[in-house]
XYZ file of C-alpha atoms in Angstrom:
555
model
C -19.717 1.378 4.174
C -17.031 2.347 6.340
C -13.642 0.052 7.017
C -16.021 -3.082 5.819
C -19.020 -1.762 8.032
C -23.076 -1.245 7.432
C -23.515 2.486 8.677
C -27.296 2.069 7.881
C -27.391 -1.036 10.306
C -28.244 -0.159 13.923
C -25.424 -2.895 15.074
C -22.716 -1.469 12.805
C -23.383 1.871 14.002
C -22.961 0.234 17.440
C -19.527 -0.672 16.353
C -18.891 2.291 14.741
C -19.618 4.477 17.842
C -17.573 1.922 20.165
C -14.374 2.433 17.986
C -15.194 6.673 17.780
C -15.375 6.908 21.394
C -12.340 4.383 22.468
C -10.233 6.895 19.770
C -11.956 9.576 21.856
C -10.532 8.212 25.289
C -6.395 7.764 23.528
C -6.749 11.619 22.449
C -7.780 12.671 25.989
C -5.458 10.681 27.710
C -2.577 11.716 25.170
C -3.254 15.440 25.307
C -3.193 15.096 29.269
C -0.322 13.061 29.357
C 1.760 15.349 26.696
C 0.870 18.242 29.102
C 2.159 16.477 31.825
C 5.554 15.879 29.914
C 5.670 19.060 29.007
C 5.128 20.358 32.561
C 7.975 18.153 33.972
C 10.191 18.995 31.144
C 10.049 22.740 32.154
C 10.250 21.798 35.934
C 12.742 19.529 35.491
C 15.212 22.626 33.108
C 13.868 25.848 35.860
C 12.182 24.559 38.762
C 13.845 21.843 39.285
C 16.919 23.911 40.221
C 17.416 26.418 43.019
C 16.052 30.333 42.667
C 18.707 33.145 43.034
C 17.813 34.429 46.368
C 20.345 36.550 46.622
C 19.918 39.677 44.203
C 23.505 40.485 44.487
C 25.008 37.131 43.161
C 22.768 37.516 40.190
C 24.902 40.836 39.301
C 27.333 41.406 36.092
C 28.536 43.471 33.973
C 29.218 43.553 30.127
C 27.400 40.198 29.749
C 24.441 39.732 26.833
C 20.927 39.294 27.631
C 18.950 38.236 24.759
C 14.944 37.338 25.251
C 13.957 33.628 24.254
C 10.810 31.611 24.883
C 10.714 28.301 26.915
C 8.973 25.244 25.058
C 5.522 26.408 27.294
C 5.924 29.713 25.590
C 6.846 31.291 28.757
C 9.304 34.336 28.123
C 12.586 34.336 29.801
C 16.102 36.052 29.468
C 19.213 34.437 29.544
C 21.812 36.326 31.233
C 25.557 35.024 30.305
C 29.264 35.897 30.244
C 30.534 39.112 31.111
C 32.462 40.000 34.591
C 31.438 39.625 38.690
C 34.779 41.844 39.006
C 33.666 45.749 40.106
C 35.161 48.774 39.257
C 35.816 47.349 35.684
C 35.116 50.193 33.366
C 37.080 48.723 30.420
C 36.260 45.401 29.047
C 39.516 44.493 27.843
C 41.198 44.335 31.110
C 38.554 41.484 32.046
C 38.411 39.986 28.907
C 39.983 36.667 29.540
C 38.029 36.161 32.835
C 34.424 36.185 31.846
C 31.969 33.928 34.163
C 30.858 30.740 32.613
C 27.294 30.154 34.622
C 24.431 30.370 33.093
C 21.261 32.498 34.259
C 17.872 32.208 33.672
C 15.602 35.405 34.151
C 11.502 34.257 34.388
C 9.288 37.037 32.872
C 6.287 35.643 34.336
C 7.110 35.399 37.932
C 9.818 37.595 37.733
C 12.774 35.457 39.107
C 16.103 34.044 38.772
C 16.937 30.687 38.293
C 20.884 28.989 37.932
C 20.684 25.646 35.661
C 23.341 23.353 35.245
C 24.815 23.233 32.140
C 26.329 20.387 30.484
C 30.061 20.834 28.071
C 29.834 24.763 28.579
C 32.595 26.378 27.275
C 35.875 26.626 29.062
C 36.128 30.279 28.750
C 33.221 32.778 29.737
C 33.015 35.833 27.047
C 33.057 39.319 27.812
C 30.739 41.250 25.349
C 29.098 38.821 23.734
C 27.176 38.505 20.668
C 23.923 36.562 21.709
C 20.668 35.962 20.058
C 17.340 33.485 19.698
C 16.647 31.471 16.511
C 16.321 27.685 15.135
C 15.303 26.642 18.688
C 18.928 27.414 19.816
C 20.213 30.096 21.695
C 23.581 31.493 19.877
C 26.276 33.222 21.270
C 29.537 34.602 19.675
C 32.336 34.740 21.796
C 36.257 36.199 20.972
C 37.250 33.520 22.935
C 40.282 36.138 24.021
C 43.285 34.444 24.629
C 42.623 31.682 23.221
C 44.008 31.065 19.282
C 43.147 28.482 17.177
C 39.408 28.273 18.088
C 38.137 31.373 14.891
C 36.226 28.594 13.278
C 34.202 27.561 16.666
C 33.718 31.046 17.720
C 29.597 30.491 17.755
C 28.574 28.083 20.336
C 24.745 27.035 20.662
C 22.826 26.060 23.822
C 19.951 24.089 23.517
C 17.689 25.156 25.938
C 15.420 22.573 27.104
C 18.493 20.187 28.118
C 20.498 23.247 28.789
C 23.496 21.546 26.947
C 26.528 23.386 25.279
C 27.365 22.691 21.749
C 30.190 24.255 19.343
C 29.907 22.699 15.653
C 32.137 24.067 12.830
C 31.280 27.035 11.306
C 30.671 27.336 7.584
C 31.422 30.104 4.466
C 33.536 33.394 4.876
C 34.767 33.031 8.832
C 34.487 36.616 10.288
C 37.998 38.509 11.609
C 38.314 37.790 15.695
C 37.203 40.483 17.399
C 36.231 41.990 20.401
C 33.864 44.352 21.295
C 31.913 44.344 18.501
C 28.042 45.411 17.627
C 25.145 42.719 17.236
C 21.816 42.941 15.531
C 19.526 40.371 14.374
C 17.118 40.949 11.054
C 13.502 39.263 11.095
C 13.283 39.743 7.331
C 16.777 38.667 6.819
C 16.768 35.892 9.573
C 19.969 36.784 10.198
C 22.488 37.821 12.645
C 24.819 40.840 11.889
C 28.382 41.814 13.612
C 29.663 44.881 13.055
C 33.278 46.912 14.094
C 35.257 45.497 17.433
C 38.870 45.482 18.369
C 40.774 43.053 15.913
C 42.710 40.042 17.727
C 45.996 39.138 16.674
C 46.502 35.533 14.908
C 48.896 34.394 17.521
C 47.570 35.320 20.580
C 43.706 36.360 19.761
C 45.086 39.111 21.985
C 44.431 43.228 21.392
C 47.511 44.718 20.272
C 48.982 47.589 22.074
C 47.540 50.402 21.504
C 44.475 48.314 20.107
C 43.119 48.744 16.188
C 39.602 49.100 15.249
C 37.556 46.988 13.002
C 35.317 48.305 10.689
C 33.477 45.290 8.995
C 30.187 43.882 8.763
C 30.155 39.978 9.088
C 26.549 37.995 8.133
C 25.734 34.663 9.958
C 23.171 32.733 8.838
C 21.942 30.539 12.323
C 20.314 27.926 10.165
C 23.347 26.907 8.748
C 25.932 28.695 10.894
C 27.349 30.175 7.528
C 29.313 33.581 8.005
C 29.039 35.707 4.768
C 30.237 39.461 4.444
C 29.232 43.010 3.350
C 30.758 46.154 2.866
C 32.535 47.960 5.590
C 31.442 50.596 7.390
C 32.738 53.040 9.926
C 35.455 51.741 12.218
C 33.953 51.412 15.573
C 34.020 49.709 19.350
C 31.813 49.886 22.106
C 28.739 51.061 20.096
C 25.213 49.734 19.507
C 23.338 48.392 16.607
C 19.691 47.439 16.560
C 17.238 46.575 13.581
C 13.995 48.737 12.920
C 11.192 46.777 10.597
C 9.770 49.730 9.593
C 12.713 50.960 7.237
C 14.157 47.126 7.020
C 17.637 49.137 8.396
C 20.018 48.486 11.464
C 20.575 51.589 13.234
C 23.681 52.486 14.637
C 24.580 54.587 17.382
C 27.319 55.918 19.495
C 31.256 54.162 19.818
C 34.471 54.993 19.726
C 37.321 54.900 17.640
C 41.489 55.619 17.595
C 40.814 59.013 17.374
C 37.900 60.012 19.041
C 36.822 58.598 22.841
C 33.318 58.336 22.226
C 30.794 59.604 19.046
C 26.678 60.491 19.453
C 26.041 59.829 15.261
C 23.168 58.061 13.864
C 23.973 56.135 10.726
C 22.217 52.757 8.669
C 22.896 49.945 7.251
C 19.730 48.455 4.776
C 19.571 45.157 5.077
C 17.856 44.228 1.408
C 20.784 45.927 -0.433
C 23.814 45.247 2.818
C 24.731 49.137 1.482
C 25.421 51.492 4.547
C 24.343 55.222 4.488
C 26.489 57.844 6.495
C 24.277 60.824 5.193
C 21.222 60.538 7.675
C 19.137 63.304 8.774
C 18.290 64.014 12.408
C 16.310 66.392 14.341
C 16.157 67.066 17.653
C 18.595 67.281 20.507
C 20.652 63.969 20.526
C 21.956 62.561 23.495
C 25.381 62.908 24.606
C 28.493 60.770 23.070
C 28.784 57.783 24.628
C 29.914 54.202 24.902
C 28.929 51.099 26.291
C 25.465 52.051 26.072
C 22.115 49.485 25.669
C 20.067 49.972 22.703
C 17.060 48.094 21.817
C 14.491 48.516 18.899
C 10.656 48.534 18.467
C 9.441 48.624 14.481
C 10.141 52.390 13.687
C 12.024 53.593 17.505
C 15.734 53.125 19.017
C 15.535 53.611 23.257
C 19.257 54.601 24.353
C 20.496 53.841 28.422
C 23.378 54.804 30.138
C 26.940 54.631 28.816
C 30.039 56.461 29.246
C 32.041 59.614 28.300
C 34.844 57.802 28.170
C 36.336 54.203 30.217
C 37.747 57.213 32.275
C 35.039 58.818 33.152
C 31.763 57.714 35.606
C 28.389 57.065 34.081
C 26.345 60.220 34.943
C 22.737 59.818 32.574
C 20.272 57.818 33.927
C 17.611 59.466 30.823
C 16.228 57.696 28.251
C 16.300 58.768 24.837
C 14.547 58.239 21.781
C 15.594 58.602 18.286
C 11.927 58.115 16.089
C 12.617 56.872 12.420
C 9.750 59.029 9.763
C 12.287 57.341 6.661
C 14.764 54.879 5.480
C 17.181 58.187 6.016
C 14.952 60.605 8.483
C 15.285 60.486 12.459
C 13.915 62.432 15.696
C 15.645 62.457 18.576
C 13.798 63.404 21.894
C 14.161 62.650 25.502
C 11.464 60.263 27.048
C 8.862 61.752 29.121
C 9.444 59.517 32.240
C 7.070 60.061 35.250
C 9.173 61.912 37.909
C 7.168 59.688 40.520
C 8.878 57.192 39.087
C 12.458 58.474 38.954
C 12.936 56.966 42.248
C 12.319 53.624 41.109
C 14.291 53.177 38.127
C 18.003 52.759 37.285
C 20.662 54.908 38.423
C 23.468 56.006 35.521
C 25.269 52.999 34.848
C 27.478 51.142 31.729
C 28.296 47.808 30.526
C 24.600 47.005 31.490
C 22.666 44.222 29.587
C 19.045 45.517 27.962
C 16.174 43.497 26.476
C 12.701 43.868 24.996
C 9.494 42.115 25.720
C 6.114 43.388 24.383
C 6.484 47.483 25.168
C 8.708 46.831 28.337
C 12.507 47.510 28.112
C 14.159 45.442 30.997
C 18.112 46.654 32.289
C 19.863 44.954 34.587
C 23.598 44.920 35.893
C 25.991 47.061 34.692
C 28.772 49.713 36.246
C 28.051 52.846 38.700
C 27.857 54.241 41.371
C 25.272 52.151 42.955
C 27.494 48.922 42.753
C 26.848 45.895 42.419
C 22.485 46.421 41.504
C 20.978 43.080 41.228
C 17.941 44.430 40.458
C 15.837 43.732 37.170
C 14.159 47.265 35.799
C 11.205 47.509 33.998
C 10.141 50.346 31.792
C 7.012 50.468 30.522
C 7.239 52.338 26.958
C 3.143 53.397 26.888
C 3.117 54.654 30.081
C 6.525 55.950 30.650
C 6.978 54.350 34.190
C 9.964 52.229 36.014
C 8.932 49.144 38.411
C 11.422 46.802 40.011
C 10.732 43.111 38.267
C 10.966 41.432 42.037
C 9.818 37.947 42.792
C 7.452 37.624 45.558
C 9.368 36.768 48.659
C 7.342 34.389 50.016
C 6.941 32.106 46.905
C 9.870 30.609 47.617
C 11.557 27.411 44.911
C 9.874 24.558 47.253
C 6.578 26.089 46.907
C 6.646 26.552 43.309
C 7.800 22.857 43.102
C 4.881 21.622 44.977
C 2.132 23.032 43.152
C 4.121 22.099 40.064
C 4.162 18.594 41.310
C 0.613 18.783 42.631
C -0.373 20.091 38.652
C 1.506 17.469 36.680
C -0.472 14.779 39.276
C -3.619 16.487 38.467
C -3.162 15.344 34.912
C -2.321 12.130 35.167
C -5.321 10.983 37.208
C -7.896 13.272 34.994
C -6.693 11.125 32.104
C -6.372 8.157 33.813
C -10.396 9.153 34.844
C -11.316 9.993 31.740
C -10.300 6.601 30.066
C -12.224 4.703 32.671
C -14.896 6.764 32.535
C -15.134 6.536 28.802
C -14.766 2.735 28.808
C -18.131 2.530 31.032
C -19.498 4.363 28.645
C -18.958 2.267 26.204
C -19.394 -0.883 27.943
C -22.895 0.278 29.142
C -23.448 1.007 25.381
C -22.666 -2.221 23.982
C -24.637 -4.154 25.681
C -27.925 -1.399 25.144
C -26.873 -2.089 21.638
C -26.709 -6.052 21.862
C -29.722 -6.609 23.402
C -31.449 -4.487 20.769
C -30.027 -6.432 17.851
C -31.652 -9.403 19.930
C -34.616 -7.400 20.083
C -34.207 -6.924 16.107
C -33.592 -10.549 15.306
C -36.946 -11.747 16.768
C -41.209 -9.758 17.758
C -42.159 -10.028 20.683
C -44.934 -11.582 21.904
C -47.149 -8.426 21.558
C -46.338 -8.359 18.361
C -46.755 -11.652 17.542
C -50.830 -10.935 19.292
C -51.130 -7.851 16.928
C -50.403 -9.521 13.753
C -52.496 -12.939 14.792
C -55.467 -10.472 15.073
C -54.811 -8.899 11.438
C -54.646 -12.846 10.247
C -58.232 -13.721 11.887
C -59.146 -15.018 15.356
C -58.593 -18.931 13.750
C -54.770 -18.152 14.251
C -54.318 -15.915 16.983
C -51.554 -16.773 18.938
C -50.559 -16.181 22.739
C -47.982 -17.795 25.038
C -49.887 -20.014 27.122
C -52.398 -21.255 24.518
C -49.974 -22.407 21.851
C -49.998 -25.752 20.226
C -46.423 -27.358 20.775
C -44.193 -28.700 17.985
C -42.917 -32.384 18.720
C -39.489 -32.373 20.041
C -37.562 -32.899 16.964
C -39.016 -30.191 15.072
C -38.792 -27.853 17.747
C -35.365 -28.654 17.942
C -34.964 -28.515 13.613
C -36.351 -25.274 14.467
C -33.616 -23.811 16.674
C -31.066 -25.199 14.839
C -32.622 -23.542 11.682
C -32.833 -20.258 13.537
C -29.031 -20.433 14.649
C -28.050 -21.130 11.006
C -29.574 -17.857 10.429
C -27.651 -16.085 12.884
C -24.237 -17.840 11.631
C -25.277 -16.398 7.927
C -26.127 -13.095 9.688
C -22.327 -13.202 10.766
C -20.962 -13.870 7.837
C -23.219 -10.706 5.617
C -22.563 -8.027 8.345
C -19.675 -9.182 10.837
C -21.299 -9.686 13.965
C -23.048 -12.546 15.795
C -25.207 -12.213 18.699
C -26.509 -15.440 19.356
C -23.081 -16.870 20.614
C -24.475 -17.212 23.863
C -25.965 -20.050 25.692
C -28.580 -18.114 27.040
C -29.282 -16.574 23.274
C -29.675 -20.761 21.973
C -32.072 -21.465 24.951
C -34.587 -18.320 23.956
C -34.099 -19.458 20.123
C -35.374 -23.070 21.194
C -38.029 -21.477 23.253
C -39.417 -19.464 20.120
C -39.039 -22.480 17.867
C -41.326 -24.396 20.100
C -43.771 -21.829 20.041
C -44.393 -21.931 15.937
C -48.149 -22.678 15.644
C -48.678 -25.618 14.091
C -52.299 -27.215 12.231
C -53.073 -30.189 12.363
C -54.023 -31.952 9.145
C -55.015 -35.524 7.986
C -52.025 -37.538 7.661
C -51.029 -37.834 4.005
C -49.386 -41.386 3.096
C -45.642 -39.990 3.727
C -46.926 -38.608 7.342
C -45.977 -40.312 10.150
C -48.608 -41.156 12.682
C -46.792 -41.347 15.793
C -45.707 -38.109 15.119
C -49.084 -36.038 15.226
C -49.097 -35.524 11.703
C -48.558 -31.980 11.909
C -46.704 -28.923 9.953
C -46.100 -25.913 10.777
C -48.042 -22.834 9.803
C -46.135 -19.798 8.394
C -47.249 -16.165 8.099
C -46.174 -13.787 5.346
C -42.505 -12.581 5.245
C -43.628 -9.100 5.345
C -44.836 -9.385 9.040
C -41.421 -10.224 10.348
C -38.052 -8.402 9.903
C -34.962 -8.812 8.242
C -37.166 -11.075 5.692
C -38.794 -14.620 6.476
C -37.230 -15.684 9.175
C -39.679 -17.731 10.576
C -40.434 -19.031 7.195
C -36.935 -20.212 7.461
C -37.154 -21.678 10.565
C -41.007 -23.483 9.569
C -39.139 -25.225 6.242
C -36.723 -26.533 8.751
C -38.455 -28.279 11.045
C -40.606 -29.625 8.113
């Protein structure tokens, strides 16, 4: 017995199927519908807003890039903060004009999109700390200019409303600073900000000539609770990435007071938050340089661009390596880039953005001598080749809309389709399964000839050679045979004899009980034909003696 009903019963496994396939019909139609939903809610964040036609407008420099994944799982960058203002080569004199908009890089069809954002900050950063975790997208911002605001430094965008949000931080808030390094730590599941330019209290302004900060501040995203570790060297400008495969954040390059620009390797292990300065590297390292993009696979660090100096032009447009064989043991080496493919890649530039998707490294924006470059680069770490990342031109927004729009319809009428189609189904199979519990409930005449012949041809039976009951047994009968069904009801929970047409064919087999006739005894009633009703064994019939039953009532 399941929920109160016979499985061994054909009727309750009638009932049983009916219920299994209507529960069939709400998953379809909820799976279609929830697609649907989820379709519009993407349409409604990307496509339901303009693409960025125009390469050029999509350009910046010293803004953050980090890689996130829509709620389809579709892989996009956000590109935000950082300066539309060329010829910038040090951040600080733009850092109180950074650009608020947002921008939305697709990975999949390789364009731009602009949403609107709701309570973005009032202030856009320059050299931002930004990152991807807890279904939020973080980003750490000086806020330069602006005092007062150290404990709301992290704002978090939710990215499926594309809303703005700053709650309070918690723990050990971090010095202000600007310019510093930002890593993020899979094993740590934490974000990690290292060195900057300090901000006075007063004015969250650099003083003149500007200090250097040399600490390592720990947020916790989950939370948002800033905890600390020992300092390391004092540095602006530089890079820090995290490799897996020595659970260490690399750093690279900077500058400091003293020096314009450094090209040293050192680590910082994130299990025991120690730092090492003692590293060995092979190899010929790349130049010194700041305001470089570094980004890291498991066990490799890929350095781009940079500058001498913020008074000097970027001239390297190489890619280097550094490969990590231990927690303390590095390779540097330049990366074999196809030469066909020279032409189609990045020109020296700074204050770029980077990111890393699968083996791809993606740059974009940035300072140089080619301008303003709107264009997304793509280098492909296996095979050592630069592409362009370029939209088709002819897909244009509307397009992309329609067939959206033409999808999300799609699923609405297959569900709707499959719930109708599944109720025929059903329908069709309830009344298969009715009639056969009718079918059940009484033989049919062939039968009834087949077991009259076992009996002996003095009681064979047929349909037009049957003696009739009088009326009032024939009617006992029926009655008799519908008090069956009633306590048929009540033992399993179904009745199929509610029908008018189902009492007319039980009257019709009542009147067709062979009777014998008999001599009258002295309780018989003459006028009545003296008769009873003859009965066969129970075992001929199913679901026990029915007839028996329905032979004692008319009696």
């Amino acid at each position: 017995h399941v929920g109160g009903l016979n499985l061994y019963d054909a009727m309750s496994v009638g009932k049983f199927v009916l219920l299994a396939l209507v529960f069939l019909g709400l998953n379809l139609c909820t799976r279609a519908l929830g697609s649907a939903v989820s379709l519009r809610r993407r349409e409604g964040n990307l496509e339901g807003t303009q693409t960025v036609t125009d390469r050029s407008s999509a350009w910046r420099a010293f803004a953050c890039m980090p890689l996130f994944t829509a709620s389809d799982n579709t892989p996009l960058l956000m590109l935000y903060g950082g300066t539309t203002k060329t010829g910038a080569k040090d951040p600080l004199s733009v850092a109180a004009n950074g650009v608020t908009s947002l921008q939305i890089f697709d990975l999949n069809n390789n364009k731009w999109y602009a949403p609107a954002t709701a309570n973005a900050p009032k202030a856009g950063p320059v050299l931002p700390g930004c990152g991807a975790a807890s279904g939020n997208i973080w980003v750490h911002s000086s806020q330069y200019g602006t005092p007062g605001k150290a404990s709301t430094a992290v704002s978090l965008l939710d990215s499926v409303h594309w809303s703005w949000s700053s709650p309070t931080e918690q723990g050990q808030l971090p010095v202000t600073r600007f310019g510093a390094a930002y890593a993020y730590a899979s094993t740590s599941k934490s974000f990690y900000m290292h060195g900057g330019v300090p901000l006075s209290d007063l004015t969250n302004t650099a003083d003149n000539p500007p200090g250097i900060a040399n600490n390592m501040d720990i947020l916790q995203p989950s939370g948002l609770t800033w905890d600390y570790a020992s300092n390391g060297p004092a540095r602006k400008y530089h890079t820090l990435c995290y490799m897996s495969s020595i659970d260490s954040l690399v750093l690279f390059g900077g500058s400091d007071q003293n020096i314009a620009s450094y090209n040293d390797v050192k680590t910082f292990s994130v299990k025991s938050n120690i730092w090492q300065y003692s590293v060995n590297v092979e190899g010929t390292a790349p130049a010194e340089r700041i305001l470089h993009s570094a980004v890291c696979t498991a066990d490799s660090m890929y350095i781009f661009g940079g500058l001498h100096s913020i008074n000097d032009d970027p001239s390297d447009s190489a890619v280097w390596v550094l490969k990590a064989s231990g927690p303390t043991n590095f390779t540097w080496s330049k990366a074999p880039v196809l030469a066909s493919a020279l032409s189609t890649g990045p020109t020296a530039r700074a204050g770029h953005s980077a990111a890393l998707y699968g083996n791809n490294m993606y740059i974009f924006g940035g300072i140089g001598p080619s301008g303003q470059d709107g264009t997304m680069y793509k280098l492909d770490l296996d095979k050592w080749q630069w592409t362009t990342a370029t939209a088709d031109q002819d897909d244009s927004s509307g397009s992309s809309n329609g067939a959206k729009t033409r999808v999300l319809v799609a699923a609405v009428v297959s569900s709707v389709l499959g719930v109708i189609c599944i109720g025929v189904i059903a329908f069709v199979f309830y009344r298969w399964n009715r009639r056969r519990a009718v079918a059940v409930l009484s033989p049919t005449p062939e039968s009834e000839d087949s077991d009259d012949s076992a009996n002996g041809a003095n009681h064979k039976q047929t349909n037009t050679a049957m003696p009739i009951l009088s009326g009032v047994a024939a009617y006992a009968a029926a009655d008799a045979q519908m008090s069956y069904s009633q306590q048929y009801e009540d033992n399993h929970g179904f009745l199929f004899m509610a029908s008018s047409e189902s009492t007319a064919v039980h009257r019709s087999r009542a009147s067709n009980i062979v009777a014998n006739n008999y001599m009258p005894s002295p309780h018989a009633n003459p006028s009545l034909g003296s008769s009873v009703a003859y009965s066969r064994p129970a075992s001929q019939y199913p679901h026990g003696s029915v007839r028996q039953l329905n032979v004692a009532r008319a009696n």
